[in-house]
Coordinates of C-alpha atoms and ligand atoms in Angstrom, one line a residue:
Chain A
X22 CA 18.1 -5.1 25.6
X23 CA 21.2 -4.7 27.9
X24 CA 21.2 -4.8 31.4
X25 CA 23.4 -1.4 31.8
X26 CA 21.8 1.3 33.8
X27 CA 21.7 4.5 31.8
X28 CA 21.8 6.3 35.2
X29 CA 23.2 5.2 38.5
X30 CA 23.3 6.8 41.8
X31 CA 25.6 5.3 44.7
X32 CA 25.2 6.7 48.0
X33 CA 25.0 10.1 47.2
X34 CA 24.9 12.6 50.1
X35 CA 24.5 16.7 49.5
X36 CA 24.5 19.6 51.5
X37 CA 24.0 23.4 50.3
X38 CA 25.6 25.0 53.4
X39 CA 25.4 23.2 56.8
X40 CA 22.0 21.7 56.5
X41 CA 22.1 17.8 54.2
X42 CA 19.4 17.8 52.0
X43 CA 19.7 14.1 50.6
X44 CA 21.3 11.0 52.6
X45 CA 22.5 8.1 50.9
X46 CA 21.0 8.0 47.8
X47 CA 21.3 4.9 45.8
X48 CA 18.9 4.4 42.4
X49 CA 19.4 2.5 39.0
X50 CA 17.5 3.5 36.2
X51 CA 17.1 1.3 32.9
X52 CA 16.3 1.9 29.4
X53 CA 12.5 0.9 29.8
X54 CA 12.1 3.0 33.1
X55 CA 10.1 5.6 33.6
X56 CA 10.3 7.1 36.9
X57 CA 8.4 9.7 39.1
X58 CA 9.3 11.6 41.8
X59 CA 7.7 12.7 44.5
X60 CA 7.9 14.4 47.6
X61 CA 7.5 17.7 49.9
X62 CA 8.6 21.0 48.8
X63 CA 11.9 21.2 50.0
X64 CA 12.2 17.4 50.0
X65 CA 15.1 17.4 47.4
X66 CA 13.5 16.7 44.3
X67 CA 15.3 19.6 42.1
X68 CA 18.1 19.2 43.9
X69 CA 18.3 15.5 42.7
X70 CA 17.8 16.4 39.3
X71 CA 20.4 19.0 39.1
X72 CA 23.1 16.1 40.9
X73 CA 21.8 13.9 37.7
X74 CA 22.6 16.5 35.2
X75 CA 26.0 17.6 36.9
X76 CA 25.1 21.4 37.8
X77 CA 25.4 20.2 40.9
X78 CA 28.1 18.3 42.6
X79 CA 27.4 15.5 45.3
X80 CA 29.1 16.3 48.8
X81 CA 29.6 12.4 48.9
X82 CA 29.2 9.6 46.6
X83 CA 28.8 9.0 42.9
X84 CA 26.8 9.5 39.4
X85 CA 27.3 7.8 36.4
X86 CA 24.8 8.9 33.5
X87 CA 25.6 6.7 30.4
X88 CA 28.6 4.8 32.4
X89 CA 30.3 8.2 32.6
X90 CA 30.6 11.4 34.7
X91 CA 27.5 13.5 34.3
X92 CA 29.0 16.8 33.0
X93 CA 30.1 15.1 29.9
X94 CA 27.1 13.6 28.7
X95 CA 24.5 15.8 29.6
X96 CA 23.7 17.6 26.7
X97 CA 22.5 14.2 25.5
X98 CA 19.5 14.5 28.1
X99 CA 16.1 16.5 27.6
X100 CA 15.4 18.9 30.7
X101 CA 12.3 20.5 31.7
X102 CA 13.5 23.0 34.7
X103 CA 11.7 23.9 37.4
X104 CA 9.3 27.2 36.4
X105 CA 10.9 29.4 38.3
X106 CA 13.9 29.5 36.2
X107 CA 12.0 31.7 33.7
X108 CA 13.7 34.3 32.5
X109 CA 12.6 38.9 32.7
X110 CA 9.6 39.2 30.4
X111 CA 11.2 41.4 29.0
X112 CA 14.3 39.4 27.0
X113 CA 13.7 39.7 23.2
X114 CA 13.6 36.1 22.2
X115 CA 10.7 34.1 20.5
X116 CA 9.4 30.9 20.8
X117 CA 11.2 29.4 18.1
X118 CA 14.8 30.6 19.3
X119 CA 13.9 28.8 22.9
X120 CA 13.1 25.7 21.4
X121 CA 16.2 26.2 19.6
X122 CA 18.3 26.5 22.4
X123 CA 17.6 22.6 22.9
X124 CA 19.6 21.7 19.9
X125 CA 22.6 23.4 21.2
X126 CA 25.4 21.2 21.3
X127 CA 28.7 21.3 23.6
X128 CA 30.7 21.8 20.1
X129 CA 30.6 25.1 19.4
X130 CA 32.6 24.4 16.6
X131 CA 30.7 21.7 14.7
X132 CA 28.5 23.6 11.9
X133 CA 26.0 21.3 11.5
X134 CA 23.0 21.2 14.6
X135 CA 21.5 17.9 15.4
X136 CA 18.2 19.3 14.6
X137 CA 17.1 21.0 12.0
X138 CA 14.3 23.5 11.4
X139 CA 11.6 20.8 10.8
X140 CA 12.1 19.0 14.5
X141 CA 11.5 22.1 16.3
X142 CA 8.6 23.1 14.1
X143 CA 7.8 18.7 15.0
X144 CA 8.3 19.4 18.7
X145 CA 6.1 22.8 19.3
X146 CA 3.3 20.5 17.0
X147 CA 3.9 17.7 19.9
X148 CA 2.6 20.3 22.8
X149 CA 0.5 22.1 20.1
X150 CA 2.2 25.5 20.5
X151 CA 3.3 26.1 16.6
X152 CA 1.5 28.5 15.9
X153 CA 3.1 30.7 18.2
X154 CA 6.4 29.7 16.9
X155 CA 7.7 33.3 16.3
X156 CA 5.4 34.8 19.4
X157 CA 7.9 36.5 21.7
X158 CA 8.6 34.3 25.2
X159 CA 7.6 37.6 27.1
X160 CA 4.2 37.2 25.9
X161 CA 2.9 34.0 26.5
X162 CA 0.9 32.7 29.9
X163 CA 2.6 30.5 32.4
X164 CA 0.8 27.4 30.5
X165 CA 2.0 28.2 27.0
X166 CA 5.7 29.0 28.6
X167 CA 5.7 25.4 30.0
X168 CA 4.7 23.6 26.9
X169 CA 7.1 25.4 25.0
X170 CA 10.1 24.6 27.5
X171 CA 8.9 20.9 27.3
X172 CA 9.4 21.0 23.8
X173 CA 12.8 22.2 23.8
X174 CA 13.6 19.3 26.0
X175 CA 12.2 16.9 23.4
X176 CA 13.8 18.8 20.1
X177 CA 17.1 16.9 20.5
X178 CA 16.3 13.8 20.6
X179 CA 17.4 13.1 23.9
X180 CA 19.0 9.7 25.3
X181 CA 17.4 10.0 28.8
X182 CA 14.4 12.8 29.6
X183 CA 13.9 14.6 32.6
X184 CA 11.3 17.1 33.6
X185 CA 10.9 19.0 36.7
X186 CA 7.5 19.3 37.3
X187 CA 6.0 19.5 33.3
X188 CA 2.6 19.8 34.2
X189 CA 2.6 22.3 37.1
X190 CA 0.6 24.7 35.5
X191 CA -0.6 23.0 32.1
X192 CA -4.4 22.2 31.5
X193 CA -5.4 19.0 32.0
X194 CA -5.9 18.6 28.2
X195 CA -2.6 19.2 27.6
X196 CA -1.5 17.0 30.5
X197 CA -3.1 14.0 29.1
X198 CA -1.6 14.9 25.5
X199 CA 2.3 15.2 27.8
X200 CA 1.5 11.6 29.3
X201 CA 0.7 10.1 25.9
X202 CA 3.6 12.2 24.2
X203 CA 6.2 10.7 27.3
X204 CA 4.7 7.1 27.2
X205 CA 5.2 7.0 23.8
X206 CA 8.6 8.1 24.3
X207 CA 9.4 5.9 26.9
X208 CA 9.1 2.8 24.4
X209 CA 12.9 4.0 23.4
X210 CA 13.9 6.4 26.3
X211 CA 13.9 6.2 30.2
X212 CA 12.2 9.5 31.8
X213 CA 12.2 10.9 35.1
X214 CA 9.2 13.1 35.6
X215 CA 9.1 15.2 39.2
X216 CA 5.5 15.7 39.9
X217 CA 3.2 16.3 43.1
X218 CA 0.0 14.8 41.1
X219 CA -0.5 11.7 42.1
X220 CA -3.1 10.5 40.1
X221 CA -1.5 10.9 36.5
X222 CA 1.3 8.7 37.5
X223 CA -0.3 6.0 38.5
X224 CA -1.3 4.5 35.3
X225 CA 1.8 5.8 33.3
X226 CA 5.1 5.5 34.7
X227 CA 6.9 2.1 36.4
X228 CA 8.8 3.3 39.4
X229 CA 7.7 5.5 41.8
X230 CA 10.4 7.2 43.9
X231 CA 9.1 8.9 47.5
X232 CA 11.8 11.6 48.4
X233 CA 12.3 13.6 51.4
X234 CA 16.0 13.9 52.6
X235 CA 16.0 9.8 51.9
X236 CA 15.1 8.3 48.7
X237 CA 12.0 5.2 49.0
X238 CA 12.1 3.7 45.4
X239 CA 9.2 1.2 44.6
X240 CA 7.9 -0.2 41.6
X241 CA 4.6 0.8 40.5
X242 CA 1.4 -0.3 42.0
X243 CA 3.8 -1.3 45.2
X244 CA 3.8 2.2 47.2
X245 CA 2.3 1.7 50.7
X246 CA 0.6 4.0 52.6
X247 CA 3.1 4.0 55.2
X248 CA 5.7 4.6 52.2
X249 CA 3.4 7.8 51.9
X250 CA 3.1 9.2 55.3
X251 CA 7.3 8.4 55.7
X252 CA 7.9 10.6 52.7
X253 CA 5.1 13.6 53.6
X254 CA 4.9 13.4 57.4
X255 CA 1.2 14.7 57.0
X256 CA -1.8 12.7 57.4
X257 CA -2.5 10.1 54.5
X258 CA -6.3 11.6 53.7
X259 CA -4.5 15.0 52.6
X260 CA -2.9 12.9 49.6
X261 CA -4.6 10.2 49.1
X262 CA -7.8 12.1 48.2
X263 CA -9.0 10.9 44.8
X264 CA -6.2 8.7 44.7
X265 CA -6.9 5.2 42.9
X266 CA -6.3 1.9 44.7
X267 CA -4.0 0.9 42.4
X268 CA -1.5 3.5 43.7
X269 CA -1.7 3.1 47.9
X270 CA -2.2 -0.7 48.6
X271 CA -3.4 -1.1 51.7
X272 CA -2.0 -3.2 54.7
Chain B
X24 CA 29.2 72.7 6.3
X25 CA 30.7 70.1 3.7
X26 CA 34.3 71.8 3.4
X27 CA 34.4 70.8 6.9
X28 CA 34.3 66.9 5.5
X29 CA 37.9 68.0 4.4
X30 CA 39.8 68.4 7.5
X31 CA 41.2 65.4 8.8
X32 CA 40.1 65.7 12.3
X33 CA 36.5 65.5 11.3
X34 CA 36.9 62.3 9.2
X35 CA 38.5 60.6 11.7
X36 CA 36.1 61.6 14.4
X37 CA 33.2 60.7 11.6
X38 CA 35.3 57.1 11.2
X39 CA 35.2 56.8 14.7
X40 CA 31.8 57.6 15.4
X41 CA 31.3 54.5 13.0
X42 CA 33.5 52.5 14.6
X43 CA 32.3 52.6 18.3
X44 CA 28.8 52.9 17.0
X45 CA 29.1 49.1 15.9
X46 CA 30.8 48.1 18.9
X47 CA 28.1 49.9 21.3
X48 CA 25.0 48.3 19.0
X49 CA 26.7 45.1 19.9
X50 CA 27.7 44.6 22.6
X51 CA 25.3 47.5 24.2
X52 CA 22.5 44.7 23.3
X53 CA 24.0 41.7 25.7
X54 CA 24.5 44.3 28.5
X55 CA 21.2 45.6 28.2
X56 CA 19.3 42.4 28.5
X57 CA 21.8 40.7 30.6
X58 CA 21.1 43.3 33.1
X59 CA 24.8 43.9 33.4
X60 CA 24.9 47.7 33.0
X61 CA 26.2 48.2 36.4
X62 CA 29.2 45.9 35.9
X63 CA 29.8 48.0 32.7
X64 CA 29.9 51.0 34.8
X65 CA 32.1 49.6 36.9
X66 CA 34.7 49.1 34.1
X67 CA 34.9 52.0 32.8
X68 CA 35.7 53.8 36.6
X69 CA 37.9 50.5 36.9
X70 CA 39.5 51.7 34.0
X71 CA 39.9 55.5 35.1
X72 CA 42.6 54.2 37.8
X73 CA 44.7 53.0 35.2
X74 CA 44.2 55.5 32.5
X75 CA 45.4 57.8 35.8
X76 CA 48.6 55.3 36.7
X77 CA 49.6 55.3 33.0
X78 CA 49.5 59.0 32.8
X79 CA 52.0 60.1 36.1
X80 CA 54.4 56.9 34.7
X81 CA 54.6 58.7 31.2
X82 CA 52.6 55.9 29.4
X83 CA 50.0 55.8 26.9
X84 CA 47.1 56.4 29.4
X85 CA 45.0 54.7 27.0
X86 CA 47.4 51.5 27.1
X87 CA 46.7 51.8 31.4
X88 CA 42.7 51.4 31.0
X89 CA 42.8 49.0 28.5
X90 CA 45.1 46.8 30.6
X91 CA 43.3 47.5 33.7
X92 CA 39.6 47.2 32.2
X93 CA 40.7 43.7 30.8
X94 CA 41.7 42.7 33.9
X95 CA 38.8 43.6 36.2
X96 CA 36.9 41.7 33.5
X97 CA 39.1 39.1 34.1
X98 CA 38.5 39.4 37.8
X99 CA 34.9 39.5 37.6
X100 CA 35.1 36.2 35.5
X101 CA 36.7 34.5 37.9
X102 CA 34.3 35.7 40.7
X103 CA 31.1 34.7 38.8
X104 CA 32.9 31.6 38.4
X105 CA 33.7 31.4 42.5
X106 CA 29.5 31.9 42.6
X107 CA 29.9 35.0 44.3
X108 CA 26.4 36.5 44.7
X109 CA 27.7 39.8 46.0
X110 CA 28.8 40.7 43.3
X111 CA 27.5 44.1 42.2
X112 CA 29.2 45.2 46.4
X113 CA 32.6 44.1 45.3
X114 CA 31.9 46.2 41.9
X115 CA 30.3 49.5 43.7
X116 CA 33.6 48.7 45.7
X117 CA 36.0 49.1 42.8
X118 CA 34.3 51.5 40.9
X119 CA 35.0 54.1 43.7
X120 CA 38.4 52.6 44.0
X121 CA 39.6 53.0 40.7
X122 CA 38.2 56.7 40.2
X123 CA 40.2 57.3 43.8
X124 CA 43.5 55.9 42.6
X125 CA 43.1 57.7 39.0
X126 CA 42.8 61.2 40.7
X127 CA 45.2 60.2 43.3
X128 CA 47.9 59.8 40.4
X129 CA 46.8 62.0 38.0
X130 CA 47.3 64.9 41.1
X131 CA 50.4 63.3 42.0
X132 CA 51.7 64.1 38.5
X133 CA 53.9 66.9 37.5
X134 CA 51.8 70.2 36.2
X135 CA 48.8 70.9 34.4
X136 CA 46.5 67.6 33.3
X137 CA 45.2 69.1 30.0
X138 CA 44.1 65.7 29.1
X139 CA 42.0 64.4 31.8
X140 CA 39.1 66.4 31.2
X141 CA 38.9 64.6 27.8
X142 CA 39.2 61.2 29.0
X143 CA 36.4 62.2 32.0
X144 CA 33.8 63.2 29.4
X145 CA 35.2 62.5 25.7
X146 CA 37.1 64.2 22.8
X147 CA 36.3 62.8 19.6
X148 CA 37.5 65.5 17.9
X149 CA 41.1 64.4 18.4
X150 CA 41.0 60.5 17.5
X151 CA 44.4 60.2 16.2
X152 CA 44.5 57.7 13.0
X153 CA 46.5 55.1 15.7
X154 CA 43.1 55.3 17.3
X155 CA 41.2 54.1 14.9
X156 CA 43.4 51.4 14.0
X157 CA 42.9 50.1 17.3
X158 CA 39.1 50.6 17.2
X159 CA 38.9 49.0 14.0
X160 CA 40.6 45.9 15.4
X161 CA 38.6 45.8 19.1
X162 CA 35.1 45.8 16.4
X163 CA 36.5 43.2 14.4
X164 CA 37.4 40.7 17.3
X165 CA 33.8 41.9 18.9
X166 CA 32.4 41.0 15.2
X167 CA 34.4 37.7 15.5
X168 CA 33.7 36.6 19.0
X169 CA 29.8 37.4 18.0
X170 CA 29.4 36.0 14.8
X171 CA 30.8 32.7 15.7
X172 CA 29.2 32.2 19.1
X173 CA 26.1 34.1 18.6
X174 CA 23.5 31.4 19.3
X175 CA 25.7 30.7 22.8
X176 CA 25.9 34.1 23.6
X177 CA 22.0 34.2 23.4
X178 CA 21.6 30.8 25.6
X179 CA 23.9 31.8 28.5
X180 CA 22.1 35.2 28.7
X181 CA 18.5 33.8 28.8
X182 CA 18.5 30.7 30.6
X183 CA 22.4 30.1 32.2
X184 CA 21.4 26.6 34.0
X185 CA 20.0 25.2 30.9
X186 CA 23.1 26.4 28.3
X187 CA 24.9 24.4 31.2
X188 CA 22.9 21.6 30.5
X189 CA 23.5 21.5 26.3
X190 CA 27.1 21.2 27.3
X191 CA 27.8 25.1 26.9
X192 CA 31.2 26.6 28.7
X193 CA 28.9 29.0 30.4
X194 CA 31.9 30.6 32.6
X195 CA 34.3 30.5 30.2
X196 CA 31.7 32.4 27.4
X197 CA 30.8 35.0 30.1
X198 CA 34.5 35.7 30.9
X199 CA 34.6 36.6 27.2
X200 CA 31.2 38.3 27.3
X201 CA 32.9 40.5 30.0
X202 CA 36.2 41.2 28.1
X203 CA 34.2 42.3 25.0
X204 CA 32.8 44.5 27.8
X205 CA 35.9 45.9 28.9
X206 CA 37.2 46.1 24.9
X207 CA 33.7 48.1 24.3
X208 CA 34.6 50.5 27.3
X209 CA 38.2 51.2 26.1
X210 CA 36.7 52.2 23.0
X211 CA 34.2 54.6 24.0
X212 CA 37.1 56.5 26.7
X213 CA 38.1 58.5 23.8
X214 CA 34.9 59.6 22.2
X215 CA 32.3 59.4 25.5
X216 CA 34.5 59.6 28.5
X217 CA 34.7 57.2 31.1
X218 CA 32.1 59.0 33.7
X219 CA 29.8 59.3 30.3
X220 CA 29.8 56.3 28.7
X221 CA 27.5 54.4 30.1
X222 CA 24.8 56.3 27.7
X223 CA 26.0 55.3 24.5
X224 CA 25.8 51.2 26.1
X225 CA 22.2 51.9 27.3
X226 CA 20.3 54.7 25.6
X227 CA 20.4 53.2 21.8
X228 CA 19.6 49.5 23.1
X229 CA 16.6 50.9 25.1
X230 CA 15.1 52.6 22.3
X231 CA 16.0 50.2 19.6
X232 CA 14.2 47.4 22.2
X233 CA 11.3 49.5 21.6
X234 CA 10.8 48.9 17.8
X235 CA 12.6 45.5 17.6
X236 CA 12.2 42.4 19.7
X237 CA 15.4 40.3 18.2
X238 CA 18.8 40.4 19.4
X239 CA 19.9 40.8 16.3
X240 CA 17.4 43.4 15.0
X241 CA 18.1 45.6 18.0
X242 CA 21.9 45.2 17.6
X243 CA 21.5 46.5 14.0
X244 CA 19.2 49.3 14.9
X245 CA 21.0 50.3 17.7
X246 CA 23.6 50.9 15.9
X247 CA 22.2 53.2 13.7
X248 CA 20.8 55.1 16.2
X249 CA 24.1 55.5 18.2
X250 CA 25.4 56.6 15.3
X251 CA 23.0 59.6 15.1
X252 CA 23.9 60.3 18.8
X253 CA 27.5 60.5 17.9
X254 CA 27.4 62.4 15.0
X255 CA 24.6 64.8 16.9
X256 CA 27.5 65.3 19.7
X257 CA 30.2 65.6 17.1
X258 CA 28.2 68.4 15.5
X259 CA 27.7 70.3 18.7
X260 CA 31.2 70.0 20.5
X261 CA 32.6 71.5 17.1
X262 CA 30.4 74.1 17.0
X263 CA 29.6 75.6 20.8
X264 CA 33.1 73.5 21.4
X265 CA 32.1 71.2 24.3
X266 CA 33.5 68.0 25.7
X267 CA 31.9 65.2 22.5
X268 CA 30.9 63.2 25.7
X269 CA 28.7 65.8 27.3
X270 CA 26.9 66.6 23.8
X271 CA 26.1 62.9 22.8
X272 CA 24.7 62.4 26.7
X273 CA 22.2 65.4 26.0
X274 CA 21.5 64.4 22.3
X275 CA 20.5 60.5 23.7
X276 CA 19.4 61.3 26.8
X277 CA 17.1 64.1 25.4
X278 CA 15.7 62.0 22.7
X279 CA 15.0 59.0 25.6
X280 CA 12.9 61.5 27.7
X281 CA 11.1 62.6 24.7
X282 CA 10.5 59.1 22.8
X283 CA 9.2 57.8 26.7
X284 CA 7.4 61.1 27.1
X285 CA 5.1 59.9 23.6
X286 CA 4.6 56.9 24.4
X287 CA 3.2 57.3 27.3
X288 CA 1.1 60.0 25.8
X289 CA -0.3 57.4 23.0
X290 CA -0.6 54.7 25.7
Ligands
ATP326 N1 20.5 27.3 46.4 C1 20.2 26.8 47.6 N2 21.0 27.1 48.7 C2 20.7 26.6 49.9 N3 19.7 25.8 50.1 C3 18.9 25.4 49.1 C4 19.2 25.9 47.8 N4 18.2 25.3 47.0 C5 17.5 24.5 47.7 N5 17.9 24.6 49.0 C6 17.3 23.8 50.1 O1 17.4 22.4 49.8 C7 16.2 21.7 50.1 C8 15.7 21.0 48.9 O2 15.3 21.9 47.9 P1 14.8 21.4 46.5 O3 14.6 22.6 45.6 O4 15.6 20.3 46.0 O5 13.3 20.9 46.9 P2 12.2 20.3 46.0 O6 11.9 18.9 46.4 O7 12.5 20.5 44.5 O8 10.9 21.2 46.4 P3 9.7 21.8 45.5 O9 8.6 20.8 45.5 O10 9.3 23.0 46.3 O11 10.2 22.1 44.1 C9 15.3 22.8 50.6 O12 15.2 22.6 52.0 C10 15.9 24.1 50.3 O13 15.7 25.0 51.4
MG327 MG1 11.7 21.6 43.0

């Protein structure tokens, strides 16, 4: 195993208009990471993403993905957007043409796609979605809509995964099958999962990173409760409900 | 009825009923779902200014839209690209713009304007065989453009952020998207008008949509069914002799009001 980051943030700074939304962000992430977010709304969290995956540009410092500049390497990274991307109801496209869309590759003119027709039928099997594999997008519910957009994030075979909130409104069925699905994965790719539940991550990823303007990275099982109540600015019983010991150590 | 298949005119206004059939179906379909059909709009007023410049400097006033269509798609390109999200202001902006300056020249000009009413609301009954050269090379490069980037046509118009993501030159395809547009609009001057043609990129989308949920199924039956709407109109401006525009408007219009009319009834 090689000591390279795969992804590596150096005091990055961003602003949308007047207003800085993150302040010197610095994080490495390695092959054998896997990485959750967390935070406020409004903390930062998508923004972050889209900085990793170059739709974004930071106002200040720097982003290598793979050793290079973001926007040329990110087709070679799964992404789960945020839900509220989706699309009119109305847009005639099935399931299996979404997934699709994941093997799309910056080449327009190379024939051949990565995947072919068996890994997407392999991928809406993963989230247990293919038998709606030619159900139009319009007409699944919110649920079935995120498994399938997890699935095009894992068609391609992805070098680095990351999802913005997966599991925001999955079953909790399903969201047990995601976490074995992504720990499986993470045996041969890092993932960065943004999520506000608390108590899935706990056990599954490795780093925990707190964000709210400034980013508080800790390993797992490390995260304070102070780390907490820095990140949220609300009282520690609101979030540590039903939260296992094993997440907030106590001082 | 059939001798009438032996007069020139009506071939080529047949031919050409074919021809901007295909390029509606197509291209009809991305503005439809893209939600675009006020930028389309705008083109084809856009293009009025020029078609009106042309005409008082003695030019081909089809040679003045297509150059000025092609650039507003051009400019709107650019200003998607910019991130501008006022977009459809600048374009309500333009669209009364380029109608102003077309009049402006067209009264400026020397003597009667027997053409203008013809480019305002369509003449298909005198497509000249140059025409339909022409249209038969916009539909092929449409064909082209389509065929070849059909699946990265389909990402940038569902999900933008994420065809960014696989690596897709989102701008760059949308630029074209809007220059197939602006090719699309050209076209349909001669046969629909530019105040009318609007209906023949909306109307056969919207009912195809309603029996076929693929891109590529709608852009096939959409074409068939804009190619009953033409030949409807082509039918009635030769016979009670009205502008071809007008005709097909009432022929796809009518049959909208009715098809919606039943469905609602059976819903
Ligand atoms: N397009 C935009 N233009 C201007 N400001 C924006 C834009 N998008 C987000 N912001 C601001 O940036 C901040 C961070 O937003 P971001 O979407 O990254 O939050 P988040 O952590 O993902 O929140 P959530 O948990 O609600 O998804 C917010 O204060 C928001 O108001
Ligand atoms: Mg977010």
């Amino acid at each position: 195993m090689n000591n390279e980051p795969i992804l590596e943030i150096q005091n990055v700074y961003f602003t949308y208009k007047r207003q800085p939304v993150l302040d010197e962000i610095n994080l490495a992430l390695y092959r054998e990471d896997f990485l959750a977010l967390i935070g406020p709304n409004g903390g930062g969290k998508t923004t972050l993403v889209k900085l990793i995956l170059g739709l974004l540009k930071p106002s200040r410092g720097n982003i290598f993905l793979f050793g290079k500049r973001p926007e040329s390497v990110r087709s070679s990274v799964g992404y789960v957007p945020q839900k509220s991307t989706e699309r009119y109801r109305d847009f005639p496209i099935n399931v299996h043409e979404v997934v699709r869309m994941g093997c799309l590759k910056a080449h327009i003119f190379k024939k051949k796609e990565s995947s072919p027709t068996h890994s997407i039928e392999g991928a809406l099997e993963s989230v247990s979605m293919s038998s709606y594999m030619h159900r139009q997008i319009g007409e699944l519910s919110g649920g079935q809509l995120q498994r399938v957009l997890i699935a095009r994030a894992l068609v391609s075979n992805p070098a680095l995964l990351i999802m913005d909130e997966p599991t925001a409104s999955i079953d909790t069925e399903m969201e047990k099958g995601l976490y074995d699905i992504l720990k499986d994965l993470n045996k041969k790719i890092p993932i960065i999962i943004v999520t506000h539940d608390l108590t899935a991550i706990s056990e599954n990823v490795n780093k925990i990173g707190c964000l709210n303007r400034y980013l508080y990275c800790h390993r797992s099982g490390e995260v304070t409760e102070e780390d907490i109540l820095k990140t949220y600015n609300c009282p520690i019983e609101l979030l540590a409900h039903g939260l296992p010991h094993k997440v907030l150590k106590k001082h | 009825m059939i001798d009438l298949l032996t007069y020139e005119f009506i071939q080529h206004a047949i031919l050409a009923a074919i021809l901007v059939s295909i390029a509606c179906g197509i291209i009809g379909t991305y503005v439809v779902i893209n939600r675009i059909v006020f930028i389309s709009g705008g083109i084809a007023h856009i293009a009025f200014g020029g078609l009106g410049a042309a005409y008082y400097l003695g030019f081909n006033p089809l040679i003045g839209a297509s150059s000025i269509s092609l650039l507003s798609a051009l400019g709107l390109g650019w200003m998607d690209c910019q991130g501008n999200e006022r977009e459809d202001t600048i374009i309500g902006i333009l669209w009364a713009l380029g109608m102003a300056i077309g009049s402006i020249f067209i009264s400026l000009s020397p003597g009667y304007a027997p053409d203008l009413m013809s480019y305002l609301f369509g003449s298909i009954l005198t497509v000249s065989s140059q025409d339909l050269s022409f249209m038969l090379a916009w539909d092929l490069i449409i064909l082209f453009f389509v065929t070849f980037f059909f699946k990265q046509f389909q990402a940038i118009s569902y999900d933008r952020e994420y065809a960014r993501t696989r690596g897709i030159p989102v701008h760059a395809l949308y630029t074209i998207l809007l220059l197939l547009i602006a090719i699309t609009v050209v076209m349909l001057i001669q046969v629909m008008g530019a105040l009318l043609l609007i209906a023949l990129i909306t109307i056969p989308v919207t009912i195809a949509n309603i029996f076929s949920q693929s891109i590529r199924k709608i852009m096939v039956c959409s074409f068939f069914i804009s190619l009953v709407f033409t030949l409807s109109g082509l039918w009635l401006s030769y016979f009670f002799n009205l502008p071809s525009g007008a005709a097909i408007v009432v022929v796809a219009g009518g049959s909208y009001m009715i098809l919606k009319g039943v469905r609602l009834k059976i819903n």
